[in-house]
Structures are given as C-alpha cells and as structure tokens.
XYZ file of C-alpha atoms in Angstrom:
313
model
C 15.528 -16.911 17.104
C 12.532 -17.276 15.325
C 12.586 -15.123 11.811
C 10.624 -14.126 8.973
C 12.000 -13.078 5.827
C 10.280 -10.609 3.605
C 10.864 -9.381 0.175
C 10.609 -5.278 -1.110
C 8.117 -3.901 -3.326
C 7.947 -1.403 -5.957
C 9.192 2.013 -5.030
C 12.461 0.378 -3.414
C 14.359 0.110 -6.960
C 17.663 2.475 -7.765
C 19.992 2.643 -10.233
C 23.269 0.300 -9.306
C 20.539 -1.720 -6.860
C 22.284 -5.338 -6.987
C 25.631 -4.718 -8.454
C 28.019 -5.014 -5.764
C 26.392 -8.532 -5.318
C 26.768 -9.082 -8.587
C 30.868 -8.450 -8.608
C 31.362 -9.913 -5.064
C 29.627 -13.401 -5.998
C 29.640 -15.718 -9.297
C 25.938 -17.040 -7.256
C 24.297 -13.490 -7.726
C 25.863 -13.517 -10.969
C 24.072 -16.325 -12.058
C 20.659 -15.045 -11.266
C 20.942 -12.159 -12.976
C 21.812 -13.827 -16.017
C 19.061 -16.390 -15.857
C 16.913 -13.620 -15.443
C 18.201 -11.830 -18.035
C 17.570 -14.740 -20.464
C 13.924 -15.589 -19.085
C 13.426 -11.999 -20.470
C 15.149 -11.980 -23.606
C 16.572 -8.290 -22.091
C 19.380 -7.293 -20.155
C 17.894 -5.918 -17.546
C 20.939 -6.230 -15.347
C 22.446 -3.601 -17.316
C 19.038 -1.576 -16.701
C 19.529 -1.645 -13.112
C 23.201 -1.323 -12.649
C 23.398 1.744 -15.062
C 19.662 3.279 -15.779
C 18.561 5.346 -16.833
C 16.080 5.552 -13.576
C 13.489 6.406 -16.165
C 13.361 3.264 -17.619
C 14.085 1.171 -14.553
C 10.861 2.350 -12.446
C 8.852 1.207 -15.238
C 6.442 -1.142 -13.940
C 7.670 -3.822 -16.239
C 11.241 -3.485 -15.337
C 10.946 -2.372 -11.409
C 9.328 -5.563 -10.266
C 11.188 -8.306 -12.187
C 14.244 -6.711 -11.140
C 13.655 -5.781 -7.275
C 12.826 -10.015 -7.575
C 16.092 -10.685 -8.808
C 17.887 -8.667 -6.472
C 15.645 -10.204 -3.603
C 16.799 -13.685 -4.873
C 20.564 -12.724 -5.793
C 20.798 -11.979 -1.488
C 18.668 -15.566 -1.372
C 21.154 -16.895 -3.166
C 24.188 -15.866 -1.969
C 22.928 -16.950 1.768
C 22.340 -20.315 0.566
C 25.750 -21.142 -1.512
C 27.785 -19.226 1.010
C 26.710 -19.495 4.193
C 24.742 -22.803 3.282
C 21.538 -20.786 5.000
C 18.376 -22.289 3.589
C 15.189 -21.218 4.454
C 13.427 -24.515 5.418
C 14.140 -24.838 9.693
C 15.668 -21.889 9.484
C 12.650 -19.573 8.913
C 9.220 -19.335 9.987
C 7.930 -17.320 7.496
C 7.840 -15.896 4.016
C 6.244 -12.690 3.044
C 6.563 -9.953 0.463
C 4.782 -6.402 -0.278
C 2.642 -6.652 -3.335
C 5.268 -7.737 -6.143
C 7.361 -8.930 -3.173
C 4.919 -11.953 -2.731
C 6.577 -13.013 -5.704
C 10.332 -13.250 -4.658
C 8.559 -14.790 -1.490
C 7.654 -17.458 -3.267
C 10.574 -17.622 -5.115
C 12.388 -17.697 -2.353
C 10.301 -20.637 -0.850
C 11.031 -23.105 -3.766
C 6.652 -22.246 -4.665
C 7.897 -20.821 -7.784
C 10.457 -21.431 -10.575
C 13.317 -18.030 -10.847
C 12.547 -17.945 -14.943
C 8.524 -18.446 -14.040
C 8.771 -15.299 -11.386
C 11.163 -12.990 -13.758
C 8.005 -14.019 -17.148
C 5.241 -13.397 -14.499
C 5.943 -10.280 -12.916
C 6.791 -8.882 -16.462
C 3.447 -9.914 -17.403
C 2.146 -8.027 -14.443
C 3.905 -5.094 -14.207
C 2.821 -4.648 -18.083
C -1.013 -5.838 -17.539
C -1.063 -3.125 -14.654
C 0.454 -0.595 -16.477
C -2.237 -1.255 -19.501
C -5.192 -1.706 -16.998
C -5.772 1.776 -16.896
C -4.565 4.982 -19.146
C -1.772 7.237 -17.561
C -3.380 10.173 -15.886
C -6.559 8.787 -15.001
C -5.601 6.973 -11.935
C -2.947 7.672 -9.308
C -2.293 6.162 -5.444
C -1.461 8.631 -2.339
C -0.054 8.039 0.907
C -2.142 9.344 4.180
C -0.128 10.279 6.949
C -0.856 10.197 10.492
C -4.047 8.165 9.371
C -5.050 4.525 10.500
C -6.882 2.314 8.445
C -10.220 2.945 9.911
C -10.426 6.275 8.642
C -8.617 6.077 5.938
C -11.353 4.031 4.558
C -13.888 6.311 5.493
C -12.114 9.093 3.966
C -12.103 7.091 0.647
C -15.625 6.090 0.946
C -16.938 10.061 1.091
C -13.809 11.045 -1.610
C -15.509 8.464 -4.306
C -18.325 10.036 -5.321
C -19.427 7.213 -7.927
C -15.321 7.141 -8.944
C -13.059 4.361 -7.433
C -11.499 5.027 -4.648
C -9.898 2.531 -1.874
C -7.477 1.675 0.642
C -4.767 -0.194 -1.018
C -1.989 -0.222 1.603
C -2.075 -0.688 5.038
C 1.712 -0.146 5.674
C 1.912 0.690 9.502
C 0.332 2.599 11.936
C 0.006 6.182 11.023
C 0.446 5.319 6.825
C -2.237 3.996 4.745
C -2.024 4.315 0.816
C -4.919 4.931 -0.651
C -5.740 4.053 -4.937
C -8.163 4.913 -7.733
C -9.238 7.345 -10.123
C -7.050 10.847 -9.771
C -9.798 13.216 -9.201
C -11.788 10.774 -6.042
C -8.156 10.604 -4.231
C -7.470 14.658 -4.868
C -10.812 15.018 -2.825
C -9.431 12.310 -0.233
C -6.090 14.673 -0.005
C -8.853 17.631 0.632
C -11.194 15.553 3.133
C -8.113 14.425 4.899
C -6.527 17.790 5.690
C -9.664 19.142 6.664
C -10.068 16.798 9.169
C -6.451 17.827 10.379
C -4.418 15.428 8.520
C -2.090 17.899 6.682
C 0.489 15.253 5.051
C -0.708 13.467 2.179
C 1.574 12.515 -0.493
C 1.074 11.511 -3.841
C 3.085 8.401 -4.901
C 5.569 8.911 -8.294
C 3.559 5.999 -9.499
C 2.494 5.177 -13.227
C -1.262 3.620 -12.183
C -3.620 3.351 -9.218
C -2.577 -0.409 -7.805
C -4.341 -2.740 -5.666
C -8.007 -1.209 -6.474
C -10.657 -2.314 -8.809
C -9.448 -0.549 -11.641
C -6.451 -3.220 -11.910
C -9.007 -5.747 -12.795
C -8.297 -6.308 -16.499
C -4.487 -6.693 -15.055
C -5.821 -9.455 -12.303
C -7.895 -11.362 -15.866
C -4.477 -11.311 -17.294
C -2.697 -12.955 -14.095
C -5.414 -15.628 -13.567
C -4.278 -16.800 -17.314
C -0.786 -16.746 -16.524
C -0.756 -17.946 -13.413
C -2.907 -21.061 -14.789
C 0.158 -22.182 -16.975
C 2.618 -21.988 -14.648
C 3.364 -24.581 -11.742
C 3.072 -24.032 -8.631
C 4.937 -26.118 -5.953
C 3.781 -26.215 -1.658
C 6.439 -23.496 -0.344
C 9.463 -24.983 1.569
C 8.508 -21.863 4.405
C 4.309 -20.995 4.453
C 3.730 -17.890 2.967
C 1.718 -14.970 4.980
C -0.227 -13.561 1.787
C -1.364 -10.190 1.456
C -4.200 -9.947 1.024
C -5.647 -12.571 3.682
C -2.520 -11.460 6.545
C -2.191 -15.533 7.473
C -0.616 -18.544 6.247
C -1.223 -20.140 2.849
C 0.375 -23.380 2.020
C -1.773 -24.757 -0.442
C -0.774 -24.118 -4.267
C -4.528 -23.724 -5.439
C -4.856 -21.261 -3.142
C -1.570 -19.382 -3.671
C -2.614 -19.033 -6.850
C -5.868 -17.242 -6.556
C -4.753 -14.975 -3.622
C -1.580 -13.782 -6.189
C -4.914 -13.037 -8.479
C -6.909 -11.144 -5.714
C -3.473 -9.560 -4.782
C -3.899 -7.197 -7.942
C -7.176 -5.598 -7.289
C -6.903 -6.696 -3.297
C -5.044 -4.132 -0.545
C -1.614 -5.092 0.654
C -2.322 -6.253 4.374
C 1.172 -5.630 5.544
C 0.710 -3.732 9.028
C -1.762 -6.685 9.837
C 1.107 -9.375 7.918
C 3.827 -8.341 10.561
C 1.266 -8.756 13.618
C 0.563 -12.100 12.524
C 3.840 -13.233 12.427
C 4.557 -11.801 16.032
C 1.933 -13.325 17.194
C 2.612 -16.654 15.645
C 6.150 -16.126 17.196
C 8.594 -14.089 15.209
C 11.280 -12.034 16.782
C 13.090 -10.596 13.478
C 12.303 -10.134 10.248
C 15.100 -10.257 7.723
C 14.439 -7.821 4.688
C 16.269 -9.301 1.550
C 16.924 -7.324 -1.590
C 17.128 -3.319 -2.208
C 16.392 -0.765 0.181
C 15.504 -0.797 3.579
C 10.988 -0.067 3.596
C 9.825 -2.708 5.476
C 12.645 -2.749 7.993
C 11.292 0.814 8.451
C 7.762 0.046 8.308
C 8.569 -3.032 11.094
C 9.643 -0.334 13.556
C 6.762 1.170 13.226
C 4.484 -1.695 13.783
C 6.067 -2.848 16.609
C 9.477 -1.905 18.284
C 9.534 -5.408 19.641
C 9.974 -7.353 16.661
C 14.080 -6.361 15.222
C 14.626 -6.114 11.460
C 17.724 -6.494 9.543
C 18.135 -5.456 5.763
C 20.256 -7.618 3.219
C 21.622 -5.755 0.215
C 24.832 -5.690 -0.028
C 27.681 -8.427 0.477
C 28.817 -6.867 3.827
C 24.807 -7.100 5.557
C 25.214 -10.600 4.176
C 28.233 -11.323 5.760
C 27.782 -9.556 8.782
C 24.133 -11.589 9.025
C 26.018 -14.974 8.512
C 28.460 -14.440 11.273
C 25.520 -13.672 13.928
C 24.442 -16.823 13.094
C-alpha cells in the first residue's frame, strides 16, 4: 500500500498529549528529553500536566505537537524497525507540521526543529499585537469564494485565505475588523457558520511578515539535509526535494496559505492510498475524509494505534 504520512498542526495540542508514549517507551522518552534540553525548559511537564493556558501558547504548542509527532516516529522505527525511506511515499505536515515532516524525513536535526519552531511560534506571536488580528473558519465555503469574500471584507485592511483545509472549510486571516465583515458578507450570502479560531494572531497572511524576516535568519544557520521521503510543501501542494528550496518555501510558509485540501489530491494522484497521521489528535484524518473518501487515514497517538498499525503491517 502506498502511504503518506503527515504531521498535526496547531490547534491539535491537549494537556497529557504524549504521555502514555512517554511511560510505555524509553524511545519516546528520549525525545522528549532532548527536546526538553534543546529548550532549556521542560516542556514535557507543560504538556503532560498544563496548565492548557500556557501550553497553547504559540511558543510552546508547536515545539511540542513536533515532539509528540516524532515520539510516534520514533517509537515506529526502534520497535517495529518501520522507517520511512521504501516504506512511504510521502511526507507532509499542516503549517508547523511541515516541520515534524521534515523531521521526520532525516531534512532536519530533532534539537534544530524543537530551537526553530520556538523561534517561530514567538516571531508570530510578536508579528502583530494581540487584538488586532484574528483567523476564522468559513463553513460550507470553497476556496473560490472564500477568496472573494476576503477580497470585498478588506477594505484597504488585510484580509486572506490562509487555509484551504477541505472542501466546505476554508480559514480565512488578517486584521480583526476586515474578517468580522467577511463573517457578515459570508452569512449574507447564506453561509451562516463561521467560526472564529481561539487563536493568539492572524497566521499565514501578510501581517506575519516580520515573523517570515525572522525565519529566513534562522533558517540560514541551520542545515538542511535532502529528505529521506520528498516532502509535499504547503504552500506549492507538490514535491520539494531540494534543501535550497525547502528552505525558502518554510519562509513563504509564514505569510503563504496552507495548501492542504490541494496537498492530499496530489498525493492521490501521485498514488497514495492512506495517509498515516502521527502525533496528537486526529484533524487531518478528519479533514482526509473529507477530501476524498477514497484515500483511508489512520491516526498514531497512543502506544495501542502504534501497535495495532505495526501488526497490519
């Protein structure tokens, strides 16, 4: 069966995400404590105990959805002796998920990841002030006219798609009072469920670009290795092999939208059958069913989905 695995993004964090990992295996162990000591935090304690407060901080939610993501890489590797190379097609991860991608794929070093995406989750958070920016998802809206719908909600103020998540869910991003008039436009044109995200700033628009100045440094001093599986980036939906141009799409990513409807139709087409969903929660295993019923997705995060995945083979 040919498989893609694909990585969470922010939003999918909870308190006691990653600890029954932790106390089934010494190898998830491990990577929390490296992480840990990349950060010169425990964050492990953050995530297995809270508060929730403090753990859906942008700075803590996306270095430690990673680790989780590559605690369940891990474990499938020492285990189960499952690694990705000839064994997967594909890598892919939503927004800070490209990251554990890449971690995943060998691109990226685990200390690296955990010091970048604190860099990024902080640079975001900075980019703009709380309050004046905010994302909301459109429901029952495809992309098309969700980007109209931002176009005539701007009004000289930012105002974007960010997300394109599946059929029937687009996210839009950018200043708070531009996507309160989207909400407006979009129920008057009979869309009556928008929701605003419980985020802390308005992602993947142009507003994140003094957060997407601070990546291009960081990413510049960090190496960057040819993945051991391609990588379908987000912000292009195809396959990037190239470490020169990984690193400038993880740069666009910031201000860029997250092409992950498109992402999962690209990787059908090219011949995937499942995609395999490592780390906490279950979103894109959702989202996959709503792309396309044909493709099956699985969800590893916890030591029984692991087990259960290595039997099946």
């Amino acid at each position: 069966m040919n498989r893609a695995f694909v990585f969470p993004g922010q939003g999918s964090q909870a308190v006691g995400m990653g600890q029954t990992l932790a106390t089934a295996f010494a190898e998830a162990r491990a990577v929390f404590e490296e992480v840990d000591d990349a950060l010169g935090q425990k964050l492990t304690k953050l995530m297995f105990e809270g508060p929730a407060d403090d753990l859906k901080l942008t700075e803590n939610a996306q270095p430690a959805l990673m680790a989780v993501s590559m605690a369940v890489i891990h474990v499938l590797e020492k285990q189960g002796n499952f690694r990705l190379p000839g064994k997967v097609k594909f890598v892919a991860g939503h927004s800070l998920g490209e990251y554990s991608a890449l971690c995943a794929a060998e691109s990226i070093s685990l200390a690296d990841t955990a010091r970048l995406l604190r860099k990024r989750g902080s640079a975001m958070q900075q980019a703009v002030p709380v309050g004046v920016g905010t994302m909301a998802a459109l429901i029952g809206v495809d992309l098309p006219v969700a980007q109209e719908i931002a176009a005539a909600a701007a009004q000289g103020e930012v105002c974007t798609a960010a997300n394109d998540n599946a059929p029937g869910q687009v996210v839009i991003s950018g200043h708070t009072g531009a996507v309160d008039r989207a909400i407006a436009i979009a129920a008057e044109r009979g869309f009556k469920r928008s929701v605003k995200l419980p985020v802390s700033a308005p992602f993947h628009c142009s507003l994140m670009q003094p957060a997407a100045d601070v990546m291009q440094k960081a990413l510049a001093e960090v190496t960057i290795a040819a993945p051991t599986v391609p990588l379908v980036a987000n912000v292009t939906a195809s396959m990037v092999n190239e470490p020169a141009k990984i690193r400038e799409l993880l740069v666009q990513q910031v201000t860029g939208a997250v092409r992950w409807r498109e992402s999962v139709l690209y990787m059908k087409a090219e011949g995937v059958e499942q995609l395999v969903e490592c780390g906490a929660g279950s979103v894109l295993a959702g989202l996959t069913k709503r792309i396309d019923k044909e493709i099956t997705a699985i969800s590893l995060q916890n030591p029984e989905d692991i087990e259960t995945f290595l039997k099946a083979g």
